[in-house]
C-alpha positions as YAML, in Angstrom:
chain: A
units: angstrom
residues:
- id: 1
  name: UNK
  ca: [89.71, 82.27, 96.96]
- id: 2
  name: UNK
  ca: [93.14, 83.21, 96.94]
- id: 3
  name: UNK
  ca: [95.42, 83.31, 100.03]
- id: 4
  name: UNK
  ca: [99.09, 84.45, 100.75]
- id: 5
  name: UNK
  ca: [99.32, 82.24, 104.08]
- id: 6
  name: UNK
  ca: [102.03, 83.16, 106.95]
- id: 7
  name: UNK
  ca: [102.79, 80.90, 109.32]
- id: 8
  name: UNK
  ca: [105.73, 80.22, 111.58]
- id: 9
  name: UNK
  ca: [107.17, 83.53, 112.03]
- id: 10
  name: UNK
  ca: [110.45, 83.41, 113.31]
- id: 11
  name: UNK
  ca: [113.08, 86.30, 113.96]
- id: 12
  name: UNK
  ca: [116.56, 87.48, 115.53]
- id: 13
  name: UNK
  ca: [114.55, 87.91, 118.92]
- id: 14
  name: UNK
  ca: [113.71, 91.15, 120.86]
- id: 15
  name: UNK
  ca: [117.32, 92.59, 121.44]
- id: 16
  name: UNK
  ca: [118.31, 95.55, 119.55]
- id: 17
  name: UNK
  ca: [118.42, 94.96, 115.68]
- id: 18
  name: UNK
  ca: [118.99, 97.23, 112.75]
- id: 19
  name: UNK
  ca: [116.16, 97.62, 110.33]
- id: 20
  name: UNK
  ca: [118.20, 95.83, 107.61]
- id: 21
  name: UNK
  ca: [118.95, 92.88, 110.27]
- id: 22
  name: UNK
  ca: [115.03, 92.68, 110.79]
- id: 23
  name: UNK
  ca: [114.38, 92.77, 107.01]
- id: 24
  name: UNK
  ca: [116.69, 90.07, 106.48]
- id: 25
  name: UNK
  ca: [116.29, 87.76, 109.04]
- id: 26
  name: UNK
  ca: [112.35, 87.68, 110.21]
- id: 27
  name: UNK
  ca: [111.19, 84.88, 108.13]
- id: 28
  name: UNK
  ca: [108.49, 82.70, 107.93]
- id: 29
  name: UNK
  ca: [106.53, 80.02, 105.93]
- id: 30
  name: UNK
  ca: [104.56, 81.45, 102.96]
- id: 31
  name: UNK
  ca: [102.02, 79.59, 100.83]
- id: 32
  name: UNK
  ca: [99.91, 80.85, 97.87]
- id: 33
  name: UNK
  ca: [96.44, 79.10, 97.95]
- id: 34
  name: UNK
  ca: [93.99, 79.44, 95.13]
- id: 35
  name: UNK
  ca: [90.69, 77.64, 96.74]
- id: 36
  name: UNK
  ca: [92.95, 75.58, 99.30]
- id: 37
  name: UNK
  ca: [95.01, 74.29, 96.49]
- id: 38
  name: UNK
  ca: [98.54, 75.16, 97.14]
- id: 39
  name: UNK
  ca: [100.39, 76.96, 94.07]
- id: 40
  name: UNK
  ca: [103.72, 77.71, 96.01]
- id: 41
  name: UNK
  ca: [105.33, 77.22, 99.56]
- id: 42
  name: UNK
  ca: [108.54, 78.36, 100.72]
- id: 43
  name: UNK
  ca: [109.65, 78.18, 104.49]
- id: 44
  name: UNK
  ca: [112.27, 80.71, 105.64]
- id: 45
  name: UNK
  ca: [110.60, 83.50, 103.29]
- id: 46
  name: UNK
  ca: [111.67, 87.04, 103.79]
- id: 47
  name: UNK
  ca: [108.44, 88.12, 104.95]
- id: 48
  name: UNK
  ca: [109.24, 91.98, 105.95]
- id: 49
  name: UNK
  ca: [111.06, 92.25, 102.48]
- id: 50
  name: UNK
  ca: [107.93, 90.99, 100.92]
- id: 51
  name: UNK
  ca: [105.65, 93.15, 103.04]
- id: 52
  name: UNK
  ca: [107.86, 96.36, 101.91]
- id: 53
  name: UNK
  ca: [107.71, 95.59, 98.30]
- id: 54
  name: UNK
  ca: [103.89, 94.95, 98.73]
- id: 55
  name: UNK
  ca: [103.19, 98.18, 100.25]
- id: 56
  name: UNK
  ca: [105.03, 100.24, 97.53]
- id: 57
  name: UNK
  ca: [103.06, 98.25, 95.08]
- id: 58
  name: UNK
  ca: [99.54, 99.15, 96.98]
- id: 59
  name: UNK
  ca: [100.86, 102.59, 97.30]
- id: 60
  name: UNK
  ca: [99.95, 102.93, 93.31]
- id: 61
  name: UNK
  ca: [96.39, 103.36, 92.08]
- id: 62
  name: UNK
  ca: [95.24, 100.17, 90.70]
- id: 63
  name: UNK
  ca: [94.28, 101.45, 87.38]
- id: 64
  name: UNK
  ca: [97.96, 102.41, 86.90]
- id: 65
  name: UNK
  ca: [99.39, 99.49, 88.76]
- id: 66
  name: UNK
  ca: [101.86, 97.66, 86.81]
- id: 67
  name: UNK
  ca: [102.48, 93.85, 87.45]
- id: 68
  name: UNK
  ca: [104.14, 93.02, 90.73]
- id: 69
  name: UNK
  ca: [107.79, 90.92, 90.78]
- id: 70
  name: UNK
  ca: [109.14, 90.39, 94.16]
- id: 71
  name: UNK
  ca: [112.84, 89.67, 93.68]
- id: 72
  name: UNK
  ca: [115.47, 88.54, 96.19]
- id: 73
  name: UNK
  ca: [119.09, 87.32, 95.65]
- id: 74
  name: UNK
  ca: [118.75, 85.10, 98.67]
- id: 75
  name: UNK
  ca: [116.99, 82.87, 96.14]
- id: 76
  name: UNK
  ca: [118.55, 80.74, 93.09]
- id: 77
  name: UNK
  ca: [116.00, 82.07, 90.56]
- id: 78
  name: UNK
  ca: [115.96, 85.53, 92.35]
- id: 79
  name: UNK
  ca: [113.20, 87.09, 89.85]
- id: 80
  name: UNK
  ca: [109.76, 86.45, 90.04]
- id: 81
  name: UNK
  ca: [109.69, 84.52, 93.37]
- id: 82
  name: UNK
  ca: [106.15, 85.85, 94.17]
- id: 83
  name: UNK
  ca: [104.38, 87.66, 91.07]
- id: 84
  name: UNK
  ca: [101.17, 89.37, 91.05]
- id: 85
  name: UNK
  ca: [100.38, 89.75, 87.03]
- id: 86
  name: UNK
  ca: [98.18, 92.27, 85.63]
- id: 87
  name: UNK
  ca: [95.94, 90.09, 82.93]
- id: 88
  name: UNK
  ca: [92.78, 91.30, 80.80]
- id: 89
  name: UNK
  ca: [90.49, 89.75, 83.51]
- id: 90
  name: UNK
  ca: [92.42, 91.24, 86.56]
- id: 91
  name: UNK
  ca: [95.35, 90.07, 88.55]
- id: 92
  name: UNK
  ca: [96.83, 86.42, 89.08]
- id: 93
  name: UNK
  ca: [98.97, 85.43, 91.65]
- id: 94
  name: UNK
  ca: [102.19, 83.02, 91.05]
- id: 95
  name: UNK
  ca: [105.85, 82.38, 91.07]
- id: 96
  name: UNK
  ca: [108.78, 81.33, 88.98]
- id: 97
  name: UNK
  ca: [109.15, 78.33, 91.31]
- id: 98
  name: UNK
  ca: [105.71, 76.91, 90.25]
- id: 99
  name: UNK
  ca: [105.86, 77.65, 86.32]
- id: 100
  name: UNK
  ca: [102.43, 77.61, 84.69]
- id: 101
  name: UNK
  ca: [100.58, 77.78, 87.96]
- id: 102
  name: UNK
  ca: [98.95, 80.76, 88.58]
- id: 103
  name: UNK
  ca: [95.53, 81.83, 90.73]
- id: 104
  name: UNK
  ca: [92.20, 82.65, 89.03]
- id: 105
  name: UNK
  ca: [92.05, 86.21, 88.06]
- id: 106
  name: UNK
  ca: [90.77, 88.73, 90.59]
- id: 107
  name: UNK
  ca: [89.24, 92.12, 90.01]
- id: 108
  name: UNK
  ca: [91.34, 94.95, 91.67]
- id: 109
  name: UNK
  ca: [89.62, 94.99, 94.77]
- id: 110
  name: UNK
  ca: [89.95, 91.43, 95.45]
- id: 111
  name: UNK
  ca: [93.55, 91.52, 94.59]
- id: 112
  name: UNK
  ca: [94.10, 94.29, 97.10]
- id: 113
  name: UNK
  ca: [92.44, 92.53, 100.06]
- id: 114
  name: UNK
  ca: [94.70, 89.46, 99.31]
- id: 115
  name: UNK
  ca: [97.67, 91.68, 99.90]
- id: 116
  name: UNK
  ca: [96.00, 93.67, 102.74]
- id: 117
  name: UNK
  ca: [95.08, 90.49, 104.66]
- id: 118
  name: UNK
  ca: [98.62, 88.88, 104.44]
- id: 119
  name: UNK
  ca: [99.96, 92.28, 105.87]
- id: 120
  name: UNK
  ca: [97.73, 92.52, 108.72]
- id: 121
  name: UNK
  ca: [98.63, 88.89, 109.58]
- id: 122
  name: UNK
  ca: [102.25, 89.54, 109.53]
- id: 123
  name: UNK
  ca: [101.76, 92.96, 111.13]
- id: 124
  name: UNK
  ca: [100.04, 91.27, 114.11]
- id: 125
  name: UNK
  ca: [102.63, 88.27, 114.26]
- id: 126
  name: UNK
  ca: [105.31, 90.55, 114.09]
- id: 127
  name: UNK
  ca: [104.45, 92.55, 117.17]
- id: 128
  name: UNK
  ca: [103.92, 89.38, 119.01]
- id: 129
  name: UNK
  ca: [107.31, 88.14, 118.11]
- id: 130
  name: UNK
  ca: [109.42, 91.48, 118.54]
- id: 131
  name: UNK
  ca: [107.27, 93.68, 120.35]
- id: 132
  name: UNK
  ca: [107.57, 96.29, 117.60]
- id: 133
  name: UNK
  ca: [105.64, 97.96, 114.89]
- id: 134
  name: UNK
  ca: [106.41, 96.29, 111.27]
- id: 135
  name: UNK
  ca: [105.90, 99.84, 109.53]
- id: 136
  name: UNK
  ca: [109.16, 100.63, 111.46]
- id: 137
  name: UNK
  ca: [110.79, 98.24, 109.03]
- id: 138
  name: UNK
  ca: [108.86, 98.45, 105.57]
...
């Protein structure tokens, strides 16, 4: 089972912050797991930025969807920080920071489910942290 695990969500507090500040400053620990094996982990990951990119990716029907690459200039290697590659058997998850380490291939619905579970977790934790709806920021 592939998981995008989110823990330790932290941010600027509940004061009046702009959408850009929220997007940039709400961070958490992100772990990519495949059957419990850690493929990639990063503390202080810009999870709201990631959520926005994943939501855009999910908006395209799976049949016409290209591979996903989360690119962010806050990382030394800014391209491919998190990738979801289309392969003949479906989709595999990985990162430029873990060369050659990819999850098992998942069919469309299972790959979507991994992303949707991550988004639901972030939505819940974001609301607890800031008292706001995530969708306002991504």
